[in-house]
PDB file of C-alpha atoms in Angstrom:
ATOM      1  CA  UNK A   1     -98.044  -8.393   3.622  1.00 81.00           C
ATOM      2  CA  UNK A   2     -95.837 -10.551   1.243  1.00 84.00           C
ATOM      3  CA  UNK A   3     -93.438  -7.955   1.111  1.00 87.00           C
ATOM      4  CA  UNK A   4     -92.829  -7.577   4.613  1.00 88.00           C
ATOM      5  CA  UNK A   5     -92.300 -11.187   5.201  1.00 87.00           C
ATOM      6  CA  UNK A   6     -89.839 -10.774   2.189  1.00 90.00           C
ATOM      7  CA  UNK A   7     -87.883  -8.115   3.737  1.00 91.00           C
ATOM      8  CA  UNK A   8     -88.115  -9.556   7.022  1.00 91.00           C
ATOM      9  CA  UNK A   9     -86.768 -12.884   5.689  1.00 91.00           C
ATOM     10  CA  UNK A  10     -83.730 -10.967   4.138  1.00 91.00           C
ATOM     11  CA  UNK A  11     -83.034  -9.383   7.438  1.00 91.00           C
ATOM     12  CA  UNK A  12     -83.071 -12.330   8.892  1.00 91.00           C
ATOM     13  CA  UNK A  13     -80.497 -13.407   6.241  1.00 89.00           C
ATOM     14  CA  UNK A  14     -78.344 -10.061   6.253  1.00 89.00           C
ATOM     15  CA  UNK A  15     -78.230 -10.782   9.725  1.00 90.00           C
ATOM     16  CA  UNK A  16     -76.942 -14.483   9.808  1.00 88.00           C
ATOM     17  CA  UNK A  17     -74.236 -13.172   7.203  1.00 87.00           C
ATOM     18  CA  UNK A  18     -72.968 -10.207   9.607  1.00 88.00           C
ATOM     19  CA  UNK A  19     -72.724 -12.858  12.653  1.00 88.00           C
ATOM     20  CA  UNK A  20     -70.955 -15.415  10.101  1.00 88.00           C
ATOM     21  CA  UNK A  21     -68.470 -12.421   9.213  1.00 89.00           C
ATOM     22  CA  UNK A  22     -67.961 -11.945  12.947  1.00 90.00           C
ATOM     23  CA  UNK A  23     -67.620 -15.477  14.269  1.00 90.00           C
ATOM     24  CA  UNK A  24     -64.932 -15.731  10.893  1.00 92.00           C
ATOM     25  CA  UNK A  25     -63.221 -12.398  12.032  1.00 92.00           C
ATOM     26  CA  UNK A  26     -63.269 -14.183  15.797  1.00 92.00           C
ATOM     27  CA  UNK A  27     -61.649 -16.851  14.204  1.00 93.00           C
ATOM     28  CA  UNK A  28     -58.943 -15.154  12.705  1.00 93.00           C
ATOM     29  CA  UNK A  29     -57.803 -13.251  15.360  1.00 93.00           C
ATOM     30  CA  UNK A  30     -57.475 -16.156  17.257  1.00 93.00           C
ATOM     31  CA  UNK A  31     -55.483 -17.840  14.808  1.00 92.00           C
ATOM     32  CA  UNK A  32     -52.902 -14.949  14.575  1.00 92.00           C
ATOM     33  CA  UNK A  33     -52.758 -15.314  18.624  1.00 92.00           C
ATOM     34  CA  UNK A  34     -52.418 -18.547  18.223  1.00 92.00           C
ATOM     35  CA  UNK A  35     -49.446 -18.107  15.374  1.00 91.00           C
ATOM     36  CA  UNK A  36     -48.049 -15.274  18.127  1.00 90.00           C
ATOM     37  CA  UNK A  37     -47.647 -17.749  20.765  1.00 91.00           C
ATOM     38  CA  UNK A  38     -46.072 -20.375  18.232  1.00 90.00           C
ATOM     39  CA  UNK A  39     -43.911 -17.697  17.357  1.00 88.00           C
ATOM     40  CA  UNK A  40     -42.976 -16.677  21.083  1.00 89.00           C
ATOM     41  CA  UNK A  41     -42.610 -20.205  21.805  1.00 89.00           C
ATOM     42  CA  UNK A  42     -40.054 -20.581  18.997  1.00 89.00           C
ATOM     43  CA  UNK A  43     -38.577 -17.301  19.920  1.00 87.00           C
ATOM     44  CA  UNK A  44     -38.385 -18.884  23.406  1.00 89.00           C
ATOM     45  CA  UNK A  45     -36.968 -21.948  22.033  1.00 91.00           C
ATOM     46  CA  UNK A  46     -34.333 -20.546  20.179  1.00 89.00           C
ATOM     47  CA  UNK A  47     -32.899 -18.436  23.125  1.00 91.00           C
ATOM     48  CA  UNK A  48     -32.610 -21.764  25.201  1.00 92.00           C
ATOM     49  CA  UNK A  49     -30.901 -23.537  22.536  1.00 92.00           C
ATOM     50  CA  UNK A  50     -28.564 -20.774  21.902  1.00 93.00           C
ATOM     51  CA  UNK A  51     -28.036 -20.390  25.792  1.00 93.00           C
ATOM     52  CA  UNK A  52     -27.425 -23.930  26.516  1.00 92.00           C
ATOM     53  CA  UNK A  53     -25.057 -24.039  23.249  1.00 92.00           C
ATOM     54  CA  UNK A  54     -23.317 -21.386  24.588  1.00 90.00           C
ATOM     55  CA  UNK A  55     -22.646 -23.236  27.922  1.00 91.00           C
ATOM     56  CA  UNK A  56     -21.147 -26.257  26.148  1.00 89.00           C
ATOM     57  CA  UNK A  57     -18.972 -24.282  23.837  1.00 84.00           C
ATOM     58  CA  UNK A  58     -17.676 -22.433  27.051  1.00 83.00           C
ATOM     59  CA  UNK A  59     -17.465 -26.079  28.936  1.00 84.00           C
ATOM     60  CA  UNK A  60     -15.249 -27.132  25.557  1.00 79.00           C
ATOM     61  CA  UNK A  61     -13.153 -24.291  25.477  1.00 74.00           C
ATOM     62  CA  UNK A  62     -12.418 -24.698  29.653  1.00 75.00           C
ATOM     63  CA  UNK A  63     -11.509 -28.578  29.125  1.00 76.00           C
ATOM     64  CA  UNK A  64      -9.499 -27.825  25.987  1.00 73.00           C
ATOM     65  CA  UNK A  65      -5.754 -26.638  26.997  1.00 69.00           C
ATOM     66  CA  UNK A  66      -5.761 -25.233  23.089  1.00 69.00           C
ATOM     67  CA  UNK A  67      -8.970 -23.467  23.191  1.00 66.00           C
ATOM     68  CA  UNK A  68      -7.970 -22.200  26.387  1.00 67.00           C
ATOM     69  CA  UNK A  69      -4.719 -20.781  25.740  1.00 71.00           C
ATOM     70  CA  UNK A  70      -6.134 -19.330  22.137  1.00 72.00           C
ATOM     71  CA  UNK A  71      -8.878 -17.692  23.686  1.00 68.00           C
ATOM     72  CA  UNK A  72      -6.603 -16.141  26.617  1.00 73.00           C
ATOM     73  CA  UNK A  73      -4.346 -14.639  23.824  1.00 73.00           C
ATOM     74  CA  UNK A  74      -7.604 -13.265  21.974  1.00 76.00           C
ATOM     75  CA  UNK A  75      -8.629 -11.732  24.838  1.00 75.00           C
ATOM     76  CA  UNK A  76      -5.966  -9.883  25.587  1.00 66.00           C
TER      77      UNK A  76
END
């Protein structure tokens, strides 16, 4: 009788530790989703910037007589 409350107590226990390693694994793979979407974000971010950078260097270059006539004679 002892001995299957024993073994019954360390299922109990077994089973506690398997649903602890689950709810951790849960947890993990969340956090890498979570570190995706940071990193898409950034990604996204970084696009933006380089986009809206690109704009103003174009702007500067179209105000800029020097810029203007340089990057004619690059072209062609």
């Amino acid at each position: 009788m002892i001995s299957l409350l024993i073994e019954f107590i360390v299922f109990i226990l077994d089973f506690f530790c398997l649903l602890n390693d689950d709810i951790q694994n849960i947890q993990n793979i969340q956090n890498i989703q979570n570190i995706q979407k940071i990193d898409d974000d950034f990604l996204d971010f970084r696009s933006i910037l380089k986009k809206n950078l690109q704009e103003e260097i174009d702007n500067e270059i179209e105000k800029n007589d020097f810029f203007k006539d340089f990057n004619e004679k690059w072209n062609n």
